[in-house]
mmCIF file of C-alpha atoms in Angstrom:
data_model
loop_
_atom_site.group_PDB
_atom_site.id
_atom_site.type_symbol
_atom_site.label_atom_id
_atom_site.label_comp_id
_atom_site.label_asym_id
_atom_site.label_seq_id
_atom_site.Cartn_x
_atom_site.Cartn_y
_atom_site.Cartn_z
ATOM 1 C CA MET A 23 -12.412 -8.865 -21.816
ATOM 2 C CA ASN A 24 -9.071 -10.749 -21.293
ATOM 3 C CA VAL A 25 -8.530 -12.768 -18.075
ATOM 4 C CA ILE A 26 -6.032 -10.683 -15.799
ATOM 5 C CA ASN A 27 -5.155 -12.362 -12.634
ATOM 6 C CA VAL A 28 -2.744 -10.430 -10.623
ATOM 7 C CA TYR A 29 -3.568 -10.937 -7.093
ATOM 8 C CA GLU A 30 -1.474 -13.521 -4.915
ATOM 9 C CA PRO A 31 -3.040 -16.670 -4.246
ATOM 10 C CA ILE A 32 -2.862 -18.142 -0.512
ATOM 11 C CA GLY A 33 -2.484 -21.397 0.225
ATOM 12 C CA ALA A 34 0.646 -23.124 -1.970
ATOM 13 C CA TYR A 35 2.575 -20.256 -0.295
ATOM 14 C CA GLU A 36 1.678 -20.316 3.350
ATOM 15 C CA PRO A 37 2.002 -18.785 5.407
ATOM 16 C CA TYR A 38 2.240 -15.673 4.011
ATOM 17 C CA GLY A 39 4.311 -13.314 6.125
ATOM 18 C CA VAL A 40 3.985 -9.228 5.563
ATOM 19 C CA TYR A 41 7.452 -8.570 4.908
ATOM 20 C CA GLU A 42 7.883 -11.792 2.661
ATOM 21 C CA PRO A 43 9.634 -10.224 -0.850
ATOM 22 C CA MET A 44 7.766 -10.216 -3.861
ATOM 23 C CA SER A 45 10.706 -12.388 -5.587
ATOM 24 C CA ALA A 46 9.980 -15.354 -3.693
ATOM 25 C CA ARG A 47 6.587 -15.962 -5.530
ATOM 26 C CA GLU A 48 6.092 -18.034 -8.420
ATOM 27 C CA PRO A 49 4.787 -15.482 -11.366
ATOM 28 C CA GLY A 50 0.898 -15.343 -11.167
ATOM 29 C CA PRO A 51 -0.601 -15.871 -14.211
ATOM 30 C CA ALA A 52 -0.831 -13.741 -16.900
ATOM 31 C CA ALA A 53 -2.964 -12.293 -19.863
ATOM 32 C CA PRO A 54 -2.992 -13.739 -23.176
ATOM 33 C CA ARG A 55 -0.235 -12.589 -25.449
ATOM 34 C CA GLY A 56 0.035 -12.115 -28.988
ATOM 35 C CA PRO A 57 -1.210 -9.645 -31.509
ATOM 36 C CA ARG A 58 -4.440 -8.710 -30.458
ATOM 37 C CA ALA A 59 -7.168 -7.491 -33.026
ATOM 38 C CA GLY A 60 -9.287 -4.033 -32.794
ATOM 39 C CA GLY A 61 -8.839 -1.730 -30.453
ATOM 40 C CA ALA A 62 -5.749 -0.669 -31.101
ATOM 41 C CA THR A 63 -3.961 2.907 -30.550
ATOM 42 C CA ALA A 64 -0.961 4.664 -30.947
ATOM 43 C CA PHE A 65 1.064 5.685 -27.712
ATOM 44 C CA THR A 66 3.920 8.126 -27.377
ATOM 45 C CA LEU A 67 4.818 8.003 -23.536
ATOM 46 C CA ARG A 68 7.303 10.392 -22.108
ATOM 47 C CA ARG A 69 10.067 9.171 -20.692
ATOM 48 C CA SER A 70 12.637 11.431 -18.269
ATOM 49 C CA GLY A 71 15.762 11.226 -19.160
ATOM 50 C CA ALA A 72 15.461 9.525 -22.184
ATOM 51 C CA ARG A 73 13.251 9.421 -25.949
ATOM 52 C CA PRO A 74 9.483 8.939 -25.773
ATOM 53 C CA LEU A 75 9.057 5.413 -26.139
ATOM 54 C CA SER A 76 6.121 4.561 -29.080
ATOM 55 C CA PHE A 77 3.905 1.915 -29.560
ATOM 56 C CA THR A 78 0.785 0.671 -30.524
ATOM 57 C CA GLY A 79 -1.041 -1.225 -28.044
ATOM 58 C CA ARG A 80 -3.873 -0.601 -25.592
ATOM 59 C CA ARG A 81 -4.143 0.489 -21.903
ATOM 60 C CA LEU A 82 -4.800 -2.090 -19.232
ATOM 61 C CA ALA A 83 -4.858 -0.636 -16.492
ATOM 62 C CA HIS A 84 -4.503 2.720 -15.077
ATOM 63 C CA HIS A 85 -5.381 4.825 -11.348
ATOM 64 C CA SER A 86 -4.052 8.115 -10.244
ATOM 65 C CA GLY A 87 -3.662 9.044 -6.779
ATOM 66 C CA GLU A 88 -4.487 12.636 -7.507
ATOM 67 C CA ARG A 89 -6.492 14.713 -4.785
ATOM 68 C CA SER A 90 -6.927 18.360 -4.807
ATOM 69 C CA GLY A 91 -4.447 19.930 -2.332
ATOM 70 C CA ALA A 92 -2.369 17.274 -2.097
ATOM 71 C CA ALA A 93 1.981 18.036 -3.276
ATOM 72 C CA GLN A 94 2.826 15.227 -5.559
ATOM 73 C CA TRP A 95 0.688 12.189 -6.620
ATOM 74 C CA HIS A 96 1.633 8.849 -8.739
ATOM 75 C CA GLU A 97 -0.568 8.043 -11.800
ATOM 76 C CA LEU A 98 0.227 4.210 -12.903
ATOM 77 C CA SER A 99 -0.818 2.714 -16.398
ATOM 78 C CA LEU A 100 0.003 -0.766 -17.559
ATOM 79 C CA TYR A 101 0.179 -1.087 -21.722
ATOM 80 C CA ALA A 102 -0.270 -4.183 -24.288
ATOM 81 C CA THR A 103 1.474 -4.156 -27.020
ATOM 82 C CA ASP A 104 0.529 -5.511 -30.494
ATOM 83 C CA GLU A 105 3.415 -7.201 -30.409
ATOM 84 C CA GLY A 106 2.831 -9.182 -27.628
ATOM 85 C CA GLY A 107 4.486 -7.163 -24.893
ATOM 86 C CA TYR A 108 3.907 -5.004 -22.363
ATOM 87 C CA VAL A 109 4.589 -1.372 -20.955
ATOM 88 C CA ALA A 110 4.627 0.165 -17.589
ATOM 89 C CA GLU A 111 4.020 3.994 -16.874
ATOM 90 C CA ILE A 112 4.794 5.605 -13.411
ATOM 91 C CA ARG A 113 4.195 9.054 -13.659
ATOM 92 C CA VAL A 114 4.938 11.975 -10.990
ATOM 93 C CA GLN A 115 2.968 15.001 -11.077
ATOM 94 C CA GLY A 116 2.055 17.418 -8.775
ATOM 95 C CA ALA A 117 2.923 21.207 -7.561
ATOM 96 C CA THR A 118 6.204 21.013 -6.396
ATOM 97 C CA GLN A 119 6.654 19.246 -10.159
ATOM 98 C CA GLY A 120 5.616 22.264 -11.711
ATOM 99 C CA GLU A 121 5.215 21.645 -15.811
ATOM 100 C CA ALA A 122 8.136 18.389 -16.100
ATOM 101 C CA GLY A 123 6.960 15.799 -13.348
ATOM 102 C CA GLN A 124 8.713 12.457 -13.663
ATOM 103 C CA PHE A 125 8.113 9.652 -16.224
ATOM 104 C CA HIS A 126 9.264 6.310 -15.559
ATOM 105 C CA VAL A 127 8.433 4.120 -18.759
ATOM 106 C CA ALA A 128 10.092 0.724 -19.451
ATOM 107 C CA ALA A 129 8.703 -1.817 -21.660
ATOM 108 C CA PHE A 130 8.956 -5.940 -21.171
ATOM 109 C CA GLU A 131 7.909 -8.881 -22.342
ATOM 110 C CA GLU A 132 6.426 -10.441 -19.873
ATOM 111 C CA MET A 133 3.346 -8.818 -17.507
ATOM 112 C CA GLU A 134 5.071 -10.389 -14.482
ATOM 113 C CA ALA A 135 8.173 -8.173 -15.132
ATOM 114 C CA ALA A 136 6.219 -5.501 -15.894
ATOM 115 C CA LEU A 137 4.202 -5.805 -12.265
ATOM 116 C CA ARG A 138 7.776 -5.901 -10.710
ATOM 117 C CA PHE A 139 8.549 -2.705 -11.655
ATOM 118 C CA PHE A 140 5.602 -1.127 -10.079
ATOM 119 C CA GLU A 141 6.292 -2.833 -6.819
ATOM 120 C CA THR A 142 9.864 -2.235 -6.861
ATOM 121 C CA HIS A 143 9.810 1.762 -8.157
ATOM 122 C CA ASP A 144 11.271 3.601 -4.954
ATOM 123 C CA ALA A 145 8.736 6.674 -4.734
ATOM 124 C CA ARG A 146 11.534 8.208 -2.704
ATOM 125 C CA HIS A 147 13.474 8.952 -5.591
ATOM 126 C CA ASP A 148 10.289 11.022 -6.711
ATOM 127 C CA VAL A 149 10.570 13.637 -4.201
ATOM 128 C CA ALA A 150 12.643 16.600 -5.123
ATOM 129 C CA SER A 151 14.070 18.695 -2.117
ATOM 130 C CA ASP A 152 13.632 22.322 -1.753
ATOM 131 C CA ILE A 153 15.757 23.093 0.484
ATOM 132 C CA PRO A 154 17.532 26.478 -0.531
ATOM 133 C CA ILE A 155 20.603 25.265 0.729
ATOM 134 C CA ASP A 156 22.474 28.261 -0.739
ATOM 135 C CA ASP A 157 20.782 30.903 1.162
ATOM 136 C CA ALA A 158 23.263 32.437 3.212
ATOM 137 C CA ALA A 159 21.014 33.593 5.789
ATOM 138 C CA LEU A 160 19.103 30.479 6.356
ATOM 139 C CA SER A 161 19.547 29.549 10.439
ATOM 140 C CA PRO A 162 20.401 26.595 11.757
ATOM 141 C CA ALA A 163 16.816 26.090 13.148
ATOM 142 C CA GLU A 164 15.105 26.803 9.514
ATOM 143 C CA LEU A 165 17.285 24.339 8.172
ATOM 144 C CA MET A 166 16.493 21.602 10.618
ATOM 145 C CA VAL A 167 12.877 22.546 9.932
ATOM 146 C CA HIS A 168 13.280 22.194 6.156
ATOM 147 C CA ALA A 169 15.035 19.120 6.854
ATOM 148 C CA ALA A 170 12.182 17.737 8.614
ATOM 149 C CA THR A 171 9.905 18.680 6.276
ATOM 150 C CA LEU A 172 11.425 16.959 3.530
ATOM 151 C CA LYS A 173 11.873 14.213 5.499
ATOM 152 C CA VAL A 174 8.036 13.833 6.124
ATOM 153 C CA ARG A 175 7.425 14.464 1.915
ATOM 154 C CA VAL A 176 9.679 11.583 1.552
ATOM 155 C CA ALA A 177 7.566 9.137 4.018
ATOM 156 C CA GLU A 178 4.649 10.453 2.293
ATOM 157 C CA ALA A 179 5.866 9.894 -1.224
ATOM 158 C CA VAL A 180 6.485 6.486 -0.465
ATOM 159 C CA SER A 181 3.402 6.145 1.829
ATOM 160 C CA GLY A 182 1.192 7.241 -1.031
ATOM 161 C CA TYR A 183 2.612 5.629 -4.210
ATOM 162 C CA ARG A 184 2.286 2.066 -2.140
ATOM 163 C CA ALA A 185 -1.764 2.648 -1.550
ATOM 164 C CA VAL A 186 -1.767 3.941 -5.306
ATOM 165 C CA LEU A 187 -0.137 0.472 -6.241
ATOM 166 C CA SER A 188 -2.538 -0.932 -3.970
ATOM 167 C CA ALA A 189 -5.828 0.255 -5.523
ATOM 168 C CA PHE A 190 -4.396 0.090 -9.050
ATOM 169 C CA LEU A 191 -3.244 -3.822 -8.245
ATOM 170 C CA THR A 192 -6.201 -4.512 -6.851
ATOM 171 C CA ALA A 193 -8.259 -2.743 -9.737
ATOM 172 C CA MET A 194 -6.365 -4.585 -12.570
ATOM 173 C CA HIS A 195 -8.001 -7.869 -11.590
ATOM 174 C CA ARG A 196 -10.829 -9.117 -14.027
ATOM 175 C CA PRO A 197 -11.750 -12.420 -13.680
ATOM 176 C CA MET B 9 -13.368 -7.563 -1.644
ATOM 177 C CA THR B 10 -14.255 -8.934 -5.088
ATOM 178 C CA GLY B 11 -16.947 -11.841 -5.209
ATOM 179 C CA MET B 12 -16.684 -14.599 -7.820
ATOM 180 C CA GLU B 13 -18.312 -17.810 -8.640
ATOM 181 C CA GLY B 14 -16.034 -20.260 -6.514
ATOM 182 C CA ALA B 15 -16.622 -23.164 -3.838
ATOM 183 C CA PRO B 16 -19.830 -24.010 -2.643
ATOM 184 C CA GLY B 17 -20.078 -21.723 0.503
ATOM 185 C CA PHE B 18 -17.322 -19.690 -0.326
ATOM 186 C CA ASP B 19 -16.621 -16.444 -2.343
ATOM 187 C CA PHE B 20 -13.526 -15.417 -4.348
ATOM 188 C CA VAL B 21 -12.435 -12.207 -2.122
ATOM 189 C CA LEU B 22 -9.472 -10.064 -2.890
ATOM 190 C CA ALA B 23 -7.918 -8.254 -0.200
ATOM 191 C CA PRO B 24 -5.694 -5.081 -0.554
ATOM 192 C CA ARG B 25 -2.454 -4.644 0.383
ATOM 193 C CA GLN B 26 -0.076 -1.922 0.645
ATOM 194 C CA GLY B 27 2.394 -1.544 -1.834
ATOM 195 C CA ARG B 28 1.706 -4.767 -2.739
ATOM 196 C CA ARG B 29 -0.620 -7.328 -4.310
ATOM 197 C CA PRO B 30 -3.733 -8.288 -3.387
ATOM 198 C CA LEU B 31 -4.467 -11.653 -1.418
ATOM 199 C CA GLY B 32 -7.057 -14.190 -3.547
ATOM 200 C CA PHE B 33 -8.610 -16.835 -2.221
ATOM 201 C CA GLN B 34 -11.692 -18.581 -1.858
ATOM 202 C CA GLY B 35 -13.188 -17.249 1.541
ATOM 203 C CA ARG B 36 -16.370 -17.014 3.919
ATOM 204 C CA LEU B 37 -16.651 -14.617 6.042
ATOM 205 C CA LEU B 38 -16.319 -14.997 10.185
ATOM 206 C CA ALA B 39 -15.928 -11.658 11.092
ATOM 207 C CA ARG B 40 -16.335 -8.044 10.290
ATOM 208 C CA VAL B 41 -15.822 -5.291 12.736
ATOM 209 C CA GLU B 42 -15.396 -1.772 12.419
ATOM 210 C CA ALA B 43 -14.406 1.366 14.333
ATOM 211 C CA ALA B 44 -15.390 5.039 12.810
ATOM 212 C CA PRO B 45 -15.910 7.363 15.794
ATOM 213 C CA PRO B 46 -17.568 10.437 14.082
ATOM 214 C CA ASP B 47 -14.843 13.187 15.204
ATOM 215 C CA LEU B 48 -11.978 11.025 14.182
ATOM 216 C CA PRO B 49 -10.737 10.955 10.301
ATOM 217 C CA LEU B 50 -10.386 7.324 10.152
ATOM 218 C CA ARG B 51 -12.516 4.542 9.789
ATOM 219 C CA SER B 52 -10.848 1.513 10.445
ATOM 220 C CA THR B 53 -12.316 -2.450 9.514
ATOM 221 C CA VAL B 54 -11.323 -5.392 10.128
ATOM 222 C CA THR B 55 -12.569 -8.437 8.421
ATOM 223 C CA LEU B 56 -12.023 -11.884 9.328
ATOM 224 C CA HIS B 57 -12.187 -14.771 6.539
ATOM 225 C CA GLU B 58 -11.919 -18.622 6.626
ATOM 226 C CA ALA B 59 -9.902 -20.066 3.531
ATOM 227 C CA ALA B 60 -10.791 -22.877 1.684
ATOM 228 C CA PRO B 61 -7.474 -23.601 1.308
ATOM 229 C CA GLY B 62 -7.207 -23.930 4.914
ATOM 230 C CA GLY B 63 -6.324 -21.375 7.725
ATOM 231 C CA PHE B 64 -7.846 -17.676 7.718
ATOM 232 C CA VAL B 65 -7.392 -14.600 6.308
ATOM 233 C CA CYS B 66 -7.281 -10.736 8.438
ATOM 234 C CA ALA B 67 -7.738 -7.771 6.906
ATOM 235 C CA ILE B 68 -7.786 -4.456 7.729
ATOM 236 C CA ARG B 69 -8.628 -1.245 5.911
ATOM 237 C CA HIS B 70 -8.587 2.322 6.917
ATOM 238 C CA ARG B 71 -10.276 5.154 5.080
ATOM 239 C CA LEU B 72 -9.703 8.502 5.022
ATOM 240 C CA PRO B 73 -13.198 9.926 4.191
ATOM 241 C CA ASP B 74 -12.206 13.791 4.944
ATOM 242 C CA LEU B 75 -9.341 13.122 2.030
ATOM 243 C CA PRO B 76 -10.754 13.858 -1.628
ATOM 244 C CA GLY B 77 -10.833 10.444 -3.172
ATOM 245 C CA ALA B 78 -11.767 8.591 0.058
ATOM 246 C CA GLU B 79 -8.117 7.485 0.365
ATOM 247 C CA GLU B 80 -7.533 4.126 1.934
ATOM 248 C CA ARG B 81 -4.974 1.821 3.433
ATOM 249 C CA CYS B 82 -5.613 -1.526 3.484
ATOM 250 C CA TYR B 83 -3.329 -4.663 5.051
ATOM 251 C CA ALA B 84 -3.808 -8.215 4.972
ATOM 252 C CA LEU B 85 -2.423 -11.605 6.122
ATOM 253 C CA ALA B 86 -2.805 -15.082 5.453
ATOM 254 C CA ALA B 87 -2.039 -17.388 8.570
ATOM 255 C CA ALA B 88 -3.003 -21.158 9.587
ATOM 256 C CA ASP B 89 -3.431 -19.862 13.765
ATOM 257 C CA ALA B 90 -5.202 -17.157 15.782
ATOM 258 C CA ALA B 91 -1.465 -16.345 17.114
ATOM 259 C CA THR B 92 0.115 -15.105 14.053
ATOM 260 C CA LEU B 93 -3.089 -13.089 13.630
ATOM 261 C CA LEU B 94 -3.349 -11.568 16.736
ATOM 262 C CA HIS B 95 0.018 -10.583 16.357
ATOM 263 C CA PHE B 96 -0.646 -8.820 13.054
ATOM 264 C CA LEU B 97 -3.033 -7.120 14.310
ATOM 265 C CA HIS B 98 -1.835 -6.080 17.854
ATOM 266 C CA THR B 99 1.703 -5.123 15.987
ATOM 267 C CA HIS B 100 0.187 -2.662 13.523
ATOM 268 C CA ASP B 101 -0.517 0.646 13.605
ATOM 269 C CA PRO B 102 -3.150 2.895 12.284
ATOM 270 C CA LEU B 103 -0.907 5.797 11.519
ATOM 271 C CA ARG B 104 2.053 4.004 10.127
ATOM 272 C CA ASP B 105 1.211 4.946 6.886
ATOM 273 C CA LEU B 106 -1.435 8.561 7.263
ATOM 274 C CA PRO B 107 -0.664 11.296 5.528
ATOM 275 C CA ALA B 108 -0.143 14.112 7.592
ATOM 276 C CA SER B 109 -3.172 15.802 6.006
ATOM 277 C CA ALA B 110 -5.327 13.583 7.395
ATOM 278 C CA LEU B 111 -4.595 15.001 11.203
ATOM 279 C CA LEU B 112 -4.044 18.500 9.945
ATOM 280 C CA PRO B 113 -6.087 21.029 8.896
ATOM 281 C CA PRO B 114 -5.936 22.393 5.083
ATOM 282 C CA ALA B 115 -2.787 24.407 4.526
ATOM 283 C CA PRO B 116 -1.993 26.809 4.312
ATOM 284 C CA LEU B 117 -2.413 27.616 8.096
ATOM 285 C CA PRO B 118 -1.315 31.096 9.591
ATOM 286 C CA PRO B 119 1.359 30.799 11.545
ATOM 287 C CA ALA B 120 -0.874 32.036 14.693
ATOM 288 C CA LEU B 121 -2.478 28.694 14.292
ATOM 289 C CA LEU B 122 -0.289 26.035 14.037
ATOM 290 C CA PRO B 123 0.439 25.528 17.461
ATOM 291 C CA ALA B 124 -2.767 25.053 18.406
ATOM 292 C CA ALA B 125 -2.871 22.842 15.194
ATOM 293 C CA LEU B 126 -0.117 20.860 15.819
ATOM 294 C CA ALA B 127 -1.286 19.867 19.328
ATOM 295 C CA GLU B 128 -4.744 18.813 17.836
ATOM 296 C CA ALA B 129 -2.997 16.781 15.549
ATOM 297 C CA ALA B 130 -1.023 15.288 18.456
ATOM 298 C CA MET B 131 -4.225 14.319 20.017
ATOM 299 C CA LEU B 132 -5.854 12.974 16.832
ATOM 300 C CA GLY B 133 -2.972 10.545 16.763
ATOM 301 C CA ALA B 134 -3.401 9.304 20.456
ATOM 302 C CA ARG B 135 -6.767 8.617 20.015
ATOM 303 C CA LEU B 136 -6.574 6.820 16.638
ATOM 304 C CA ARG B 137 -4.185 4.104 18.350
ATOM 305 C CA ALA B 138 -6.263 4.431 21.560
ATOM 306 C CA VAL B 139 -9.343 3.340 19.487
ATOM 307 C CA TRP B 140 -7.618 1.073 17.599
ATOM 308 C CA ARG B 141 -6.615 -0.910 20.422
ATOM 309 C CA ALA B 142 -10.047 -0.632 22.057
ATOM 310 C CA LEU B 143 -11.264 -2.455 18.807
ATOM 311 C CA LEU B 144 -9.130 -5.303 19.350
ATOM 312 C CA ALA B 145 -9.284 -5.420 22.500
ATOM 313 C CA THR B 146 -13.565 -4.923 22.598
ATOM 314 C CA SER B 147 -13.243 -7.831 19.244
ATOM 315 C CA PHE B 148 -10.706 -9.846 20.073
ATOM 316 C CA GLY B 149 -10.157 -9.970 23.690
ATOM 317 C CA PRO B 150 -6.397 -9.031 25.323
ATOM 318 C CA TRP B 151 -3.749 -9.592 24.019
ATOM 319 C CA PRO B 152 -0.502 -11.034 25.913
ATOM 320 C CA ALA B 153 2.271 -9.356 24.296
ATOM 321 C CA PRO B 154 5.387 -11.465 24.282
ATOM 322 C CA SER B 155 8.074 -10.818 27.268
ATOM 323 C CA GLY B 156 10.062 -7.962 26.510
ATOM 324 C CA ARG B 157 7.854 -6.160 24.525
ATOM 325 C CA ALA B 158 6.336 -4.381 26.804
ATOM 326 C CA ALA B 159 9.474 -2.904 28.364
ATOM 327 C CA ASN B 160 10.012 -1.482 25.169
ATOM 328 C CA ASP B 161 6.764 -0.236 24.429
ATOM 329 C CA PRO B 162 5.876 1.564 28.406
ATOM 330 C CA ALA B 163 3.446 3.705 26.088
ATOM 331 C CA GLY B 164 1.650 0.917 24.747
ATOM 332 C CA ARG B 165 2.475 2.227 21.140
ATOM 333 C CA ALA B 166 1.923 -0.087 18.229
ATOM 334 C CA PRO B 167 5.607 0.001 16.622
ATOM 335 C CA ARG B 168 5.990 1.440 13.396
ATOM 336 C CA HIS B 169 6.930 -1.561 11.409
ATOM 337 C CA PRO B 170 5.307 -4.874 12.344
ATOM 338 C CA GLY B 171 7.490 -7.512 11.711
ATOM 339 C CA PRO B 172 6.901 -11.124 10.855
ATOM 340 C CA PRO B 173 5.468 -13.994 12.964
ATOM 341 C CA GLU B 174 8.313 -14.506 16.384
ATOM 342 C CA GLU B 175 10.390 -18.053 15.652
ATOM 343 C CA SER B 176 9.456 -20.528 18.008
ATOM 344 C CA GLU B 177 12.597 -22.413 19.797
ATOM 345 C CA HIS B 178 12.245 -25.599 17.053
ATOM 346 C CA GLU B 179 12.458 -23.352 14.280
ATOM 347 C CA ARG B 180 15.404 -21.414 15.710
ATOM 348 C CA ASP B 181 16.947 -24.517 16.183
ATOM 349 C CA GLN B 182 16.473 -25.486 12.905
ATOM 350 C CA ARG B 183 17.599 -22.437 11.360
ATOM 351 C CA VAL B 184 20.732 -22.733 13.512
#
C-alpha cells in the first residue's frame, strides 16, 4: 500500500483560517512516483467535449455522492498512470443529466495538481437549467418560482460537491 | 477521524472539512459534545483536541442520518486561542450546507400538502439553529458577541458565512 497523505498539517501554517485559500499552502507529501509493477489496468475515460482519455494504471481513490432520489450527484476518482502521472476525474450524474452526464477529466504530472483540480472545481457549472424559457405561456410568477428553484439546485450542487470532496479526500488518506 | 501511531499520549487525528482537505495532526481529545434530538434530522457533534505542536483543533460534524448514505457536513479549525475557536463555533450556521431534502419530506409532494410541508421545514430550520446555540451555550458557556454584531443580527441567527478571526487593532495597524 502506498503512502498517500492529502491532509493539511497544522502547526507550520498556524493559525488556519477557514477561508485561507489552498494556494497559500505548500504542497504536501505525495504518493511515490514512477512505474508501478502489477495491478495495472487499461482505462478509457469519457470526457465532455473532448476525445476519451486512455491510459494504463490503477485507481487510487473513488467516492460517489449518489443517493436515491437525488437529482444530481458527483463521483470523484483519482488514478495513477504507469508513466508516473495522475488522472483526475469528476463525473456529474443524475436524473437531470439523462444519459449524457458530464465528465471532467484531466491528466497531471503531480498529485498536488490533481488534488487542486478537485478542489477548484466549480460545481455551479454542473447544473443545467430546466427553465422552459421559450414557453410563452409562462407567467412572471412561474418564472420566479423556476428561478428560485434553479438557485436552490445550484446551491445544493455546490454544497453536495463539497461534501463529496471532503469524504473523498479524507478517505484517500492512507498512512 | 482516524488514529495511528504518534507522540506519546497523542494520536493522529484527521478532521474532515467541507470542500477542503482534512486537517491532520497529532492530537489529544479534550472534549466531545453532541446534540441529537430525536425529532430533528440532524445530529451535531463538536470535538475539541489539543494539538501536539501547540494550540487546539475544533471540529464540527453534522450527520444526516435520515438521508440514504448518512451524509455528513464537516468543518474544522486549528487555532492557538480559545477566543478564535469560540468565534468559529458561534458563527457557524448548521443550516448553511444542508440540502433542502433534509428538511422536506420526500418528493413529490401533493400540492395540497406543500404549504404545510414548507411551514414544517421552516420550523425545523429554526429548531436546528436553536439546538445548535443551546449546545454551544451549555458546553462552552455564553459567547459575548463582538459589538455591532448583535445589531446586525437581531434574530440571533448565525451568519451564512463565518468569516476569519477578526483583526486586532495591532494587526490592523500592521496591515495599514
